[in-house]
């Protein structure tokens, strides 16, 4: 029993892990958990160097992992290319890439600025593409590595009020599935982690100020999603949904869309109308 626990704790021994969006929420928790599982080096990536340093200090208290902080806006191709060149020059390769950085905005397409929709697309989807492109070649060259792309159940349901966010997550899932097939036989894997709503700073955006949509009655803790990320880093599966039983809802939607879409559409629109009512009264 103790031997198994010890082996489990050391399953990422010797691995170099890079996590985007590591300054808070899911990314921060994943960094803590990778460190707890003996990762050799953890690269913490986010736009805020100050918050990354705070995460680094928390990890340093109970971790023997080498901890590197890299401030980078993943929505910027130039920034990501510079980061890739710097880190590959220093570390040689990345074993596990966790594309976790993401933002969202809750409002009707009619009322959203195009610039905000572009920002969501560039951060969530193209940020994933940029980071993958930068580190993929070295993974294939070494014949080993794993890419974990954090998407959402919103990659399977078009949620009213979250059009740009859903589109970015749909794109991540499609990109990952195509890449999954391309990487067959290379020794490099890709797995998507798709959770329902998670209690993070994601909902700190002003568009959620008066109403946070909640379609399942509860939200996950970052710890639960982080556990799925660590499982994904050693998995041959394309997608891991959190919680697992949400997959049944996705199956029903794809199998009987004529029944499911009117139901979920009514639910999504009701949440959006509730937001509008509250905002009108403020």
XYZ file of N, CA and C in Angstrom:
846
model
N 0.839 -1.209 0.000
C 0.000 0.000 0.000
C 0.869 1.251 0.000
N 1.810 1.332 0.925
C 2.681 2.483 1.018
C 3.576 2.599 -0.202
N 3.994 1.420 -0.731
C 4.853 1.411 -1.902
C 4.110 1.976 -3.106
N 2.834 1.598 -3.253
C 2.025 2.100 -4.352
C 1.834 3.602 -4.258
N 1.581 4.084 -3.032
C 1.424 5.526 -2.824
C 2.709 6.260 -3.184
N 3.832 5.692 -2.806
C 5.114 6.318 -3.088
C 5.348 6.393 -4.591
N 5.022 5.281 -5.316
C 5.195 5.264 -6.758
C 4.284 6.279 -7.430
N 3.033 6.381 -6.914
C 2.083 7.330 -7.483
C 2.587 8.759 -7.331
N 3.178 9.049 -6.178
C 3.677 10.391 -5.920
C 4.857 10.731 -6.821
N 5.558 9.708 -7.314
C 6.741 9.961 -8.141
C 6.533 9.723 -9.616
N 5.268 9.735 -10.080
C 5.010 9.345 -11.472
C 5.476 10.375 -12.492
N 5.806 11.593 -12.060
C 6.333 12.594 -12.996
C 7.792 12.930 -12.695
N 8.457 12.021 -12.027
C 9.864 12.216 -11.687
C 10.701 12.382 -12.953
N 11.507 13.423 -12.960
C 12.374 13.677 -14.104
C 11.712 14.433 -15.238
N 10.426 14.765 -15.102
C 9.686 15.417 -16.182
C 9.752 16.948 -16.081
N 9.799 17.582 -17.255
C 9.735 19.036 -17.352
C 8.321 19.404 -17.783
N 7.639 20.179 -16.950
C 6.229 20.507 -17.174
C 6.072 22.012 -17.370
N 5.351 22.410 -18.390
C 5.040 23.825 -18.599
C 3.529 24.010 -18.513
N 3.101 24.983 -17.713
C 1.678 25.240 -17.508
C 1.376 26.696 -17.801
N 0.459 26.941 -18.737
C 0.023 28.319 -18.991
C -1.162 28.636 -18.080
N -1.354 29.910 -17.815
C -2.407 30.305 -16.875
C -2.123 29.785 -15.482
N -0.842 29.791 -15.107
C -0.410 29.150 -13.855
C -0.475 30.060 -12.639
N -0.924 31.299 -12.813
C -0.908 32.240 -11.690
C -2.108 32.104 -10.761
N -3.132 31.361 -11.194
C -4.314 31.210 -10.347
C -5.140 30.023 -10.806
N -6.172 29.695 -10.019
C -7.162 28.704 -10.418
C -6.623 27.336 -10.767
N -7.088 26.797 -11.893
C -6.718 25.453 -12.313
C -5.219 25.330 -12.539
N -4.627 26.308 -13.216
C -3.202 26.250 -13.512
C -2.343 26.246 -12.266
N -2.694 27.082 -11.316
C -1.951 27.136 -10.053
C -2.047 25.807 -9.316
N -3.249 25.238 -9.254
C -3.440 23.970 -8.571
C -2.698 22.845 -9.280
N -2.702 22.868 -10.606
C -1.981 21.842 -11.369
C -0.483 21.916 -11.080
N 0.041 23.131 -10.959
C 1.464 23.293 -10.632
C 1.781 22.676 -9.275
N 0.913 22.941 -8.310
C 1.095 22.371 -6.969
C 1.081 20.853 -7.035
N 0.145 20.296 -7.805
C -0.002 18.843 -7.863
C 1.117 18.179 -8.654
N 1.590 18.801 -9.706
C 2.738 18.246 -10.439
C 3.979 18.251 -9.539
N 4.143 19.322 -8.766
C 5.268 19.391 -7.833
C 5.155 18.294 -6.786
N 3.937 18.066 -6.301
C 3.695 17.031 -5.302
C 3.942 15.642 -5.865
N 3.933 15.530 -7.185
C 4.177 14.250 -7.850
C 5.556 14.197 -8.498
N 6.480 14.965 -7.925
C 7.919 14.861 -8.204
C 8.367 15.317 -9.584
N 7.630 16.232 -10.217
C 8.116 16.792 -11.484
C 9.476 17.445 -11.246
N 10.396 17.254 -12.162
C 11.748 17.787 -11.983
C 11.773 19.311 -12.125
N 11.106 19.793 -13.174
C 11.061 21.238 -13.440
C 9.642 21.632 -13.803
N 9.167 22.725 -13.231
C 7.847 23.242 -13.557
C 8.004 24.686 -14.022
N 7.564 24.952 -15.240
C 7.621 26.300 -15.790
C 6.240 26.930 -15.639
N 6.177 27.997 -14.878
C 4.920 28.701 -14.605
C 4.782 29.865 -15.571
N 3.722 29.828 -16.379
C 3.541 30.849 -17.415
C 2.223 31.581 -17.215
N 2.275 32.899 -17.302
C 1.084 33.736 -17.207
C 1.489 35.154 -17.583
N 0.503 36.040 -17.737
C 0.829 37.430 -18.048
C 1.387 38.165 -16.832
N 0.900 37.800 -15.630
C 1.270 38.525 -14.415
C 2.476 37.888 -13.720
N 3.622 38.523 -13.834
C 4.818 38.000 -13.189
C 4.689 38.050 -11.668
N 4.028 39.089 -11.154
C 3.852 39.225 -9.707
C 3.083 38.039 -9.138
N 1.985 37.679 -9.773
C 1.185 36.561 -9.290
C 1.895 35.231 -9.501
N 2.691 35.140 -10.559
C 3.479 33.923 -10.769
C 4.502 33.746 -9.653
N 5.099 34.845 -9.240
C 6.083 34.775 -8.147
C 5.406 34.332 -6.853
N 4.165 34.768 -6.651
C 3.419 34.339 -5.467
C 3.150 32.836 -5.511
N 2.792 32.328 -6.680
C 2.581 30.886 -6.849
C 3.887 30.135 -6.611
N 4.973 30.685 -7.125
C 6.284 30.056 -6.954
C 6.649 29.936 -5.475
N 6.355 30.975 -4.697
C 6.660 30.945 -3.272
C 5.854 29.870 -2.552
N 4.599 29.697 -2.947
C 3.765 28.652 -2.345
C 4.350 27.268 -2.657
N 4.761 27.067 -3.895
C 5.330 25.779 -4.302
C 6.656 25.509 -3.614
N 7.441 26.552 -3.449
C 8.786 26.411 -2.904
C 8.781 25.857 -1.472
N 7.705 26.097 -0.751
C 7.629 25.680 0.653
C 7.664 24.167 0.835
N 7.058 23.430 -0.123
C 6.971 21.972 0.051
C 7.434 21.189 -1.170
N 8.203 21.836 -2.036
C 8.570 21.173 -3.284
C 10.079 21.160 -3.500
N 10.562 20.079 -4.119
C 11.968 20.002 -4.513
C 12.120 20.256 -6.017
N 11.014 20.535 -6.690
C 11.055 20.790 -8.131
C 11.758 22.112 -8.422
N 12.452 22.162 -9.555
C 12.988 23.428 -10.025
C 11.810 24.243 -10.537
N 11.716 25.482 -10.118
C 10.565 26.324 -10.457
C 11.015 27.521 -11.279
N 10.475 27.634 -12.476
C 10.811 28.742 -13.357
C 9.574 29.581 -13.630
N 9.725 30.887 -13.587
C 8.634 31.811 -13.860
C 8.883 32.469 -15.206
N 7.861 32.456 -16.062
C 7.999 33.110 -17.366
C 6.742 33.906 -17.664
N 6.898 35.220 -17.710
C 5.769 36.105 -18.010
C 5.558 36.137 -19.527
N 4.372 35.724 -19.951
C 4.099 35.658 -21.383
C 2.606 35.796 -21.631
N 2.240 36.602 -22.592
C 0.855 36.720 -23.037
C 0.685 35.738 -24.189
N 0.009 34.611 -23.947
C -0.079 33.559 -24.961
C -0.921 33.972 -26.165
N -1.670 35.069 -26.055
C -2.440 35.544 -27.202
C -1.549 36.222 -28.234
N -0.293 36.476 -27.856
C 0.662 37.123 -28.744
C 1.600 36.085 -29.350
N 1.543 35.916 -30.648
C 2.409 34.953 -31.329
C 3.879 35.283 -31.100
N 4.207 36.560 -31.159
C 5.596 36.984 -30.961
C 6.085 36.610 -29.568
N 5.251 36.873 -28.549
C 5.624 36.541 -27.172
C 5.854 35.046 -27.004
N 4.968 34.230 -27.583
C 5.082 32.777 -27.440
C 6.313 32.251 -28.173
N 6.587 32.777 -29.369
C 7.776 32.348 -30.109
C 9.048 32.684 -29.336
N 9.065 33.857 -28.721
C 10.223 34.248 -27.905
C 10.369 33.326 -26.707
N 9.248 33.026 -26.034
C 9.274 32.112 -24.888
C 9.794 30.741 -25.300
N 9.300 30.231 -26.410
C 9.726 28.910 -26.864
C 11.214 28.860 -27.135
N 11.720 29.877 -27.811
C 13.156 29.925 -28.112
C 13.981 29.977 -26.837
N 13.550 30.801 -25.885
C 14.279 30.938 -24.623
C 14.289 29.631 -23.827
N 13.112 29.020 -23.689
C 13.003 27.826 -22.846
C 13.641 26.606 -23.481
N 13.477 26.444 -24.791
C 14.127 25.304 -25.457
C 15.643 25.469 -25.429
N 16.115 26.724 -25.506
C 17.545 26.969 -25.394
C 18.075 26.635 -24.016
N 17.260 26.852 -23.009
C 17.683 26.605 -21.627
C 17.448 25.166 -21.185
N 16.268 24.610 -21.531
C 15.881 23.291 -21.022
C 16.046 22.171 -22.045
N 16.081 22.526 -23.306
C 16.233 21.512 -24.346
C 14.921 20.960 -24.867
N 13.968 20.777 -23.977
C 12.661 20.231 -24.371
C 11.658 20.426 -23.240
N 10.402 20.188 -23.566
C 9.320 20.161 -22.580
C 8.673 18.781 -22.673
N 8.498 18.113 -21.543
C 7.874 16.781 -21.555
C 6.351 16.867 -21.559
N 5.826 17.787 -20.756
C 4.367 17.913 -20.623
C 3.992 19.381 -20.760
N 3.144 19.653 -21.740
C 2.650 21.006 -21.967
C 1.180 21.059 -21.585
N 0.843 21.932 -20.645
C -0.546 22.102 -20.229
C -1.026 23.463 -20.707
N -1.834 23.444 -21.766
C -2.420 24.680 -22.302
C -3.704 24.974 -21.524
N -3.576 25.830 -20.531
C -4.682 26.080 -19.609
C -5.191 27.516 -19.640
N -4.393 28.451 -20.136
C -4.782 29.866 -20.110
C -6.104 30.076 -20.836
N -7.002 30.821 -20.201
C -8.287 31.059 -20.837
C -9.039 32.222 -20.201
N -9.847 32.906 -21.012
C -10.670 34.004 -20.539
C -12.072 33.858 -21.135
N -13.036 34.580 -20.562
C -14.396 34.512 -21.075
C -15.156 35.786 -20.790
N -16.290 35.927 -21.433
C -17.146 37.101 -21.278
C -18.584 36.635 -21.463
N -19.481 37.128 -20.604
C -20.869 36.668 -20.624
C -21.797 37.766 -21.109
N -22.243 37.649 -22.360
C -23.171 38.628 -22.923
C -23.617 38.136 -24.294
N -24.665 38.735 -24.809
C -25.148 38.381 -26.136
C -24.142 38.821 -27.199
N -24.072 38.066 -28.280
C -23.204 38.446 -29.398
C -23.524 39.867 -29.861
N -24.800 40.206 -29.905
C -25.235 41.535 -30.337
C -24.615 42.646 -29.506
N -24.385 42.371 -28.209
C -23.916 43.405 -27.285
C -22.414 43.343 -27.006
N -21.737 42.351 -27.562
C -20.296 42.239 -27.327
C -19.503 43.025 -28.360
N -18.377 43.550 -27.924
C -17.477 44.223 -28.860
C -16.692 43.169 -29.639
N -16.444 43.420 -30.890
C -15.658 42.501 -31.705
C -14.276 42.298 -31.094
N -13.721 43.371 -30.530
C -12.385 43.285 -29.935
C -12.351 42.293 -28.770
N -13.437 42.246 -27.985
C -13.507 41.294 -26.871
C -13.594 39.857 -27.387
N -14.351 39.651 -28.440
C -14.476 38.319 -29.018
C -13.145 37.864 -29.617
N -12.430 38.811 -30.220
C -11.103 38.488 -30.757
C -10.143 38.126 -29.637
N -10.202 38.863 -28.539
C -9.317 38.598 -27.402
C -9.528 37.198 -26.851
N -10.783 36.778 -26.736
C -11.098 35.435 -26.251
C -10.543 34.383 -27.210
N -10.732 34.604 -28.507
C -10.257 33.656 -29.515
C -8.740 33.557 -29.514
N -8.077 34.688 -29.438
C -6.616 34.694 -29.470
C -6.021 34.058 -28.218
N -6.612 34.311 -27.066
C -6.076 33.743 -25.827
C -6.376 32.250 -25.716
N -7.633 31.895 -25.865
C -8.048 30.516 -25.618
C -7.605 29.556 -26.717
N -7.945 29.894 -27.955
C -7.651 28.971 -29.062
C -6.253 29.173 -29.649
N -5.973 30.383 -30.147
C -4.679 30.583 -30.787
C -3.525 30.482 -29.796
N -3.771 30.831 -28.531
C -2.736 30.626 -27.508
C -2.368 29.155 -27.402
N -3.371 28.290 -27.482
C -3.136 26.843 -27.465
C -2.358 26.410 -28.701
N -2.731 26.952 -29.861
C -2.045 26.614 -31.112
C -0.594 27.087 -31.079
N -0.380 28.329 -30.650
C 0.982 28.877 -30.613
C 1.898 28.034 -29.723
N 1.427 27.742 -28.503
C 2.268 26.989 -27.560
C 2.525 25.569 -28.062
N 1.507 24.972 -28.655
C 1.675 23.625 -29.201
C 2.707 23.626 -30.320
N 2.594 24.567 -31.242
C 3.533 24.646 -32.364
C 4.967 24.844 -31.888
N 5.136 25.666 -30.868
C 6.479 25.996 -30.391
C 7.205 24.785 -29.814
N 6.481 23.916 -29.110
C 7.132 22.802 -28.419
C 6.931 21.435 -29.078
N 6.067 21.365 -30.071
C 5.731 20.071 -30.660
C 6.903 19.415 -31.382
N 7.645 20.172 -32.140
C 8.733 19.596 -32.936
C 9.765 18.894 -32.066
N 10.118 19.512 -30.941
C 11.110 18.895 -30.058
C 10.558 17.632 -29.404
N 9.246 17.616 -29.110
C 8.627 16.413 -28.560
C 8.695 15.264 -29.561
N 8.344 15.553 -30.806
C 8.374 14.514 -31.845
C 9.805 14.036 -32.074
N 10.745 14.966 -32.066
C 12.160 14.609 -32.251
C 12.631 13.651 -31.151
N 12.170 13.898 -29.914
C 12.562 13.045 -28.788
C 11.732 11.767 -28.710
N 10.638 11.725 -29.448
C 9.784 10.541 -29.442
C 8.986 10.371 -28.172
N 8.792 11.472 -27.449
C 8.028 11.406 -26.200
C 7.496 12.788 -25.839
N 6.406 12.790 -25.081
C 5.817 14.058 -24.647
C 4.304 13.952 -24.624
N 3.678 14.890 -23.912
C 2.219 14.895 -23.861
C 1.721 16.329 -23.760
N 0.687 16.608 -24.544
C 0.043 17.921 -24.541
C -1.338 17.774 -23.927
N -1.604 18.558 -22.891
C -2.914 18.552 -22.242
C -3.575 19.894 -22.524
N -4.660 19.870 -23.270
C -5.390 21.092 -23.600
C -6.653 21.186 -22.750
N -6.737 22.224 -21.952
C -7.902 22.409 -21.083
C -8.985 23.123 -21.878
N -10.056 22.415 -22.156
C -11.181 22.986 -22.896
C -12.328 23.196 -21.915
N -13.493 22.644 -22.210
C -14.670 22.830 -21.376
C -15.790 21.976 -21.950
N -16.786 21.690 -21.129
C -17.989 21.055 -21.648
C -18.643 21.990 -22.675
N -18.299 23.283 -22.586
C -18.788 24.254 -23.564
C -18.217 23.990 -24.949
N -17.300 23.010 -25.073
C -16.823 22.586 -26.391
C -17.823 21.648 -27.048
N -18.860 21.259 -26.302
C -19.873 20.338 -26.819
C -21.266 20.941 -26.817
N -21.441 22.066 -26.131
C -22.736 22.749 -26.072
C -22.528 24.229 -26.394
N -23.316 24.751 -27.323
C -23.268 26.188 -27.581
C -24.121 26.914 -26.555
N -23.465 27.613 -25.638
C -24.156 28.244 -24.511
C -24.488 29.702 -24.831
N -25.772 30.049 -24.796
C -26.184 31.437 -25.033
C -25.492 32.363 -24.032
N -24.895 33.420 -24.526
C -24.169 34.360 -23.677
C -22.675 34.106 -23.650
N -22.264 32.928 -24.133
C -20.844 32.570 -24.122
C -20.390 32.138 -25.517
N -20.902 32.794 -26.532
C -20.647 32.365 -27.908
C -19.158 32.317 -28.257
N -18.435 33.386 -27.965
C -17.016 33.430 -28.317
C -16.226 32.402 -27.515
N -16.570 32.270 -26.238
C -15.902 31.286 -25.379
C -16.150 29.872 -25.902
N -17.428 29.561 -26.200
C -17.761 28.231 -26.711
C -17.032 27.953 -28.019
N -17.016 28.946 -28.899
C -16.338 28.775 -30.188
C -14.868 28.449 -29.999
N -14.226 29.121 -29.049
C -12.801 28.876 -28.795
C -12.565 27.473 -28.255
N -13.501 26.980 -27.442
C -13.349 25.646 -26.871
C -13.700 24.555 -27.884
N -14.708 24.818 -28.736
C -14.986 23.925 -29.865
C -13.724 23.799 -30.719
N -13.083 24.931 -30.984
C -11.883 24.948 -31.823
C -10.757 24.139 -31.191
N -10.583 24.280 -29.882
C -9.547 23.518 -29.181
C -9.798 22.021 -29.313
N -11.050 21.606 -29.154
C -11.381 20.188 -29.255
C -11.134 19.672 -30.667
N -11.559 20.434 -31.682
C -11.336 20.019 -33.065
C -9.859 19.971 -33.416
N -9.118 20.992 -33.003
C -7.669 21.042 -33.220
C -6.985 19.845 -32.569
N -7.385 19.561 -31.331
C -6.767 18.462 -30.580
C -7.070 17.103 -31.204
N -8.313 16.937 -31.669
C -8.679 15.656 -32.279
C -7.879 15.415 -33.557
N -7.753 16.441 -34.388
C -6.957 16.307 -35.611
C -5.497 16.001 -35.269
N -4.955 16.723 -34.284
C -3.566 16.517 -33.867
C -3.379 15.128 -33.280
N -4.365 14.653 -32.530
C -4.335 13.315 -31.932
C -4.078 12.261 -33.011
N -4.772 12.379 -34.136
C -4.596 11.420 -35.231
C -3.242 11.599 -35.916
N -2.828 12.851 -36.079
C -1.538 13.116 -36.726
C -0.360 12.565 -35.928
N -0.496 12.538 -34.608
C 0.613 12.131 -33.740
C 0.688 10.620 -33.515
N -0.231 9.883 -34.098
C -0.234 8.425 -33.917
C 1.121 7.830 -34.313
N 1.703 7.078 -33.405
C 2.969 6.407 -33.673
C 4.206 7.238 -33.415
N 4.034 8.495 -32.977
C 5.196 9.365 -32.739
C 5.734 9.276 -31.318
N 4.925 8.715 -30.398
C 5.310 8.707 -28.985
C 4.818 9.936 -28.243
N 4.187 10.861 -28.969
C 3.652 12.093 -28.372
C 2.133 11.990 -28.332
N 1.544 12.355 -27.213
C 0.101 12.268 -27.058
C -0.534 13.624 -26.832
N -1.834 13.687 -27.036
C -2.597 14.898 -26.742
C -3.929 14.473 -26.140
N -4.297 15.124 -25.041
C -5.557 14.823 -24.355
C -6.224 16.123 -23.963
N -7.525 16.179 -24.187
C -8.317 17.348 -23.815
C -9.016 17.076 -22.490
N -8.963 18.044 -21.582
C -9.710 17.968 -20.328
C -10.863 18.951 -20.418
N -12.089 18.437 -20.307
C -13.287 19.264 -20.488
C -14.147 19.245 -19.227
N -13.978 20.236 -18.356
C -14.783 20.301 -17.132
C -16.035 21.146 -17.304
N -16.966 20.989 -16.380
C -18.073 21.928 -16.271
C -17.530 23.179 -15.577
N -18.386 24.071 -15.099
C -17.927 25.295 -14.448
C -17.015 25.022 -13.266
N -15.998 25.865 -13.119
C -14.996 25.702 -12.057
C -14.892 27.000 -11.260
N -14.749 26.884 -9.948
C -14.641 28.053 -9.071
C -13.255 28.689 -9.210
N -13.137 29.642 -10.143
C -11.858 30.312 -10.386
C -12.094 31.795 -10.650
N -10.989 32.520 -10.931
C -11.069 33.946 -11.247
C -11.701 34.211 -12.609
N -11.987 33.153 -13.349
C -12.645 33.293 -14.648
C -13.897 34.162 -14.518
N -14.616 33.992 -13.407
C -15.882 34.692 -13.215
C -15.712 36.084 -12.600
N -14.452 36.549 -12.500
C -14.210 37.884 -11.970
C -14.448 38.977 -13.005
N -14.595 38.591 -14.258
C -14.845 39.593 -15.302
C -16.147 40.323 -15.007
N -16.175 41.604 -15.307
C -17.326 42.436 -14.976
C -18.629 41.952 -15.605
N -18.546 41.200 -16.700
C -19.764 40.715 -17.357
C -20.499 39.681 -16.513
N -19.775 39.096 -15.525
C -20.392 38.127 -14.610
C -20.790 38.765 -13.279
N -20.651 40.091 -13.183
C -20.817 40.779 -11.895
C -22.179 40.540 -11.258
N -23.227 40.502 -12.042
C -24.578 40.401 -11.488
C -25.224 39.027 -11.673
N -24.556 38.173 -12.444
C -25.134 36.842 -12.658
C -24.076 35.886 -13.195
N -23.828 34.804 -12.466
C -22.927 33.752 -12.924
C -23.778 32.574 -13.377
N -23.759 32.226 -14.668
C -24.584 31.118 -15.151
C -24.136 29.792 -14.540
N -25.085 29.012 -14.096
C -24.781 27.715 -13.491
C -25.864 26.732 -13.923
N -25.480 25.802 -14.778
C -26.470 24.919 -15.390
C -26.523 23.535 -14.734
N -25.587 23.252 -13.860
C -25.543 21.930 -13.231
C -25.900 21.963 -11.756
N -26.031 23.172 -11.184
C -26.367 23.275 -9.769
C -25.158 23.319 -8.853
N -23.966 23.092 -9.415
C -22.744 23.153 -8.605
C -21.560 23.435 -9.519
N -20.456 23.832 -8.899
C -19.221 24.054 -9.655
C -18.104 23.235 -9.050
N -17.118 22.900 -9.873
C -15.994 22.082 -9.431
C -14.926 22.938 -8.750
N -14.152 22.313 -7.907
C -12.977 22.973 -7.346
C -11.812 22.776 -8.315
N -10.843 23.690 -8.336
C -9.665 23.515 -9.202
C -8.937 22.202 -8.924
N -8.994 21.730 -7.692
C -8.313 20.483 -7.328
C -8.842 19.298 -8.132
N -10.149 19.243 -8.330
C -10.749 18.134 -9.086
C -10.303 18.174 -10.543
N -10.267 19.360 -11.118
C -9.845 19.488 -12.509
C -8.348 19.204 -12.640
N -7.578 19.651 -11.667
C -6.140 19.382 -11.680
C -5.859 17.879 -11.645
N -6.631 17.160 -10.882
C -6.480 15.702 -10.829
C -6.685 15.094 -12.212
N -7.659 15.619 -12.945
C -7.921 15.139 -14.306
C -6.765 15.497 -15.240
N -6.170 16.667 -15.034
C -5.031 17.085 -15.863
C -3.854 16.142 -15.666
N -3.569 15.790 -14.418
C -2.472 14.863 -14.154
C -2.755 13.486 -14.751
N -4.001 13.060 -14.691
C -4.374 11.780 -15.314
C -4.208 11.882 -16.827
N -4.612 13.022 -17.392
C -4.517 13.224 -18.840
C -3.075 13.178 -19.319
N -2.148 13.650 -18.504
C -0.733 13.698 -18.890
C -0.133 12.312 -19.073
N -0.828 11.291 -18.587
C -0.372 9.896 -18.744
C -1.395 9.055 -19.496
N -2.315 9.706 -20.202
C -3.440 8.994 -20.789
C -3.318 8.878 -22.311
N -3.881 7.808 -22.849
C -3.945 7.636 -24.304
C -5.281 8.121 -24.853
N -6.151 8.607 -23.975
C -7.481 9.059 -24.389
C -7.423 10.427 -25.061
N -8.384 10.689 -25.937
C -8.473 11.999 -26.566
C -9.065 13.021 -25.617
N -10.121 12.654 -24.886
C -10.818 13.626 -24.046
C -11.235 13.017 -22.715
N -11.044 13.781 -21.658
C -11.517 13.413 -20.324
C -12.500 14.486 -19.877
N -13.745 14.077 -19.629
C -14.754 15.025 -19.153
C -14.846 14.965 -17.641
N -15.064 16.122 -17.030
C -15.119 16.221 -15.578
C -16.383 16.983 -15.171
N -17.274 16.331 -14.391
C -17.254 14.929 -13.977
C -17.586 13.998 -15.153
N -17.238 12.741 -15.008
C -17.314 11.792 -16.117
C -18.727 11.612 -16.658
N -19.736 11.736 -15.786
C -21.094 11.438 -16.228
C -21.685 12.520 -17.137
N -20.989 13.662 -17.273
C -21.441 14.699 -18.201
C -21.409 14.172 -19.637
N -20.558 13.164 -19.870
C -20.470 12.588 -21.210
C -21.823 12.047 -21.683
N -22.644 11.587 -20.722
C -23.972 11.079 -21.092
C -24.811 12.182 -21.728
N -24.714 13.401 -21.179
C -25.446 14.529 -21.738
C -24.977 14.873 -23.139
N -23.658 14.788 -23.356
C -23.098 15.060 -24.675
C -23.568 13.997 -25.670
N -23.595 12.745 -25.212
C -24.054 11.644 -26.074
C -25.509 11.870 -26.485
N -26.337 12.240 -25.519
C -27.744 12.487 -25.828
C -27.894 13.640 -26.824
N -27.092 14.688 -26.640
C -27.187 15.834 -27.541
C -26.850 15.443 -28.977
N -25.788 14.655 -29.125
C -25.359 14.250 -30.464
C -26.282 13.197 -31.067
N -26.886 12.371 -30.221
C -27.739 11.292 -30.708
C -29.162 11.755 -30.983
N -29.668 12.615 -30.105
C -31.044 13.105 -30.252
C -31.105 14.629 -30.143
N -30.422 15.316 -31.045
C -30.371 16.790 -30.964
C -31.744 17.447 -31.057
N -32.651 16.823 -31.776
C -33.989 17.379 -31.944
C -34.763 17.408 -30.631
N -34.354 16.566 -29.667
C -34.979 16.574 -28.346
C -34.195 17.425 -27.357
N -32.877 17.296 -27.416
C -32.019 17.923 -26.405
C -31.853 19.427 -26.647
N -31.625 19.826 -27.883
C -31.335 21.245 -28.155
C -32.433 22.201 -27.693
N -33.713 21.897 -27.906
C -34.740 22.818 -27.396
C -34.730 22.937 -25.876
N -34.417 21.835 -25.191
C -34.398 21.847 -23.727
C -33.238 22.684 -23.203
N -32.021 22.370 -23.694
C -30.850 23.108 -23.196
C -30.883 24.553 -23.680
N -31.419 24.768 -24.878
C -31.525 26.138 -25.389
C -32.415 26.994 -24.512
N -33.515 26.418 -24.049
C -34.424 27.127 -23.150
C -33.739 27.446 -21.829
N -32.960 26.479 -21.323
C -32.233 26.674 -20.066
C -31.192 27.781 -20.204
N -30.415 27.734 -21.289
C -29.378 28.743 -21.513
C -29.974 30.138 -21.639
N -31.056 30.248 -22.393
C -31.687 31.557 -22.601
C -32.321 32.097 -21.329
N -32.830 31.197 -20.482
C -33.411 31.621 -19.202
C -32.340 32.255 -18.326
N -31.155 31.635 -18.288
C -30.044 32.186 -17.511
C -29.649 33.569 -18.047
N -29.623 33.700 -19.370
C -29.229 34.969 -19.976
C -30.269 36.049 -19.711
N -31.547 35.679 -19.737
C -32.609 36.643 -19.417
C -32.525 37.079 -17.963
N -32.174 36.142 -17.059
C -32.022 36.487 -15.642
C -30.914 37.517 -15.462
N -29.831 37.351 -16.220
C -28.739 38.330 -16.168
C -29.236 39.700 -16.613
N -30.008 39.741 -17.694
C -30.509 41.008 -18.227
C -31.437 41.702 -17.236
N -32.282 40.914 -16.560
C -33.195 41.493 -15.581
C -32.447 42.127 -14.423
N -31.433 41.423 -13.929
C -30.661 41.944 -12.799
C -29.925 43.221 -13.212
N -29.325 43.182 -14.417
C -28.579 44.348 -14.895
C -29.497 45.554 -15.070
N -30.682 45.318 -15.579
C -31.645 46.416 -15.777
C -32.045 47.072 -14.460
N -32.002 46.306 -13.365
C -32.424 46.817 -12.067
C -31.295 47.458 -11.280
N -30.086 47.347 -11.794
C -28.932 47.887 -11.053
C -28.855 49.402 -11.233
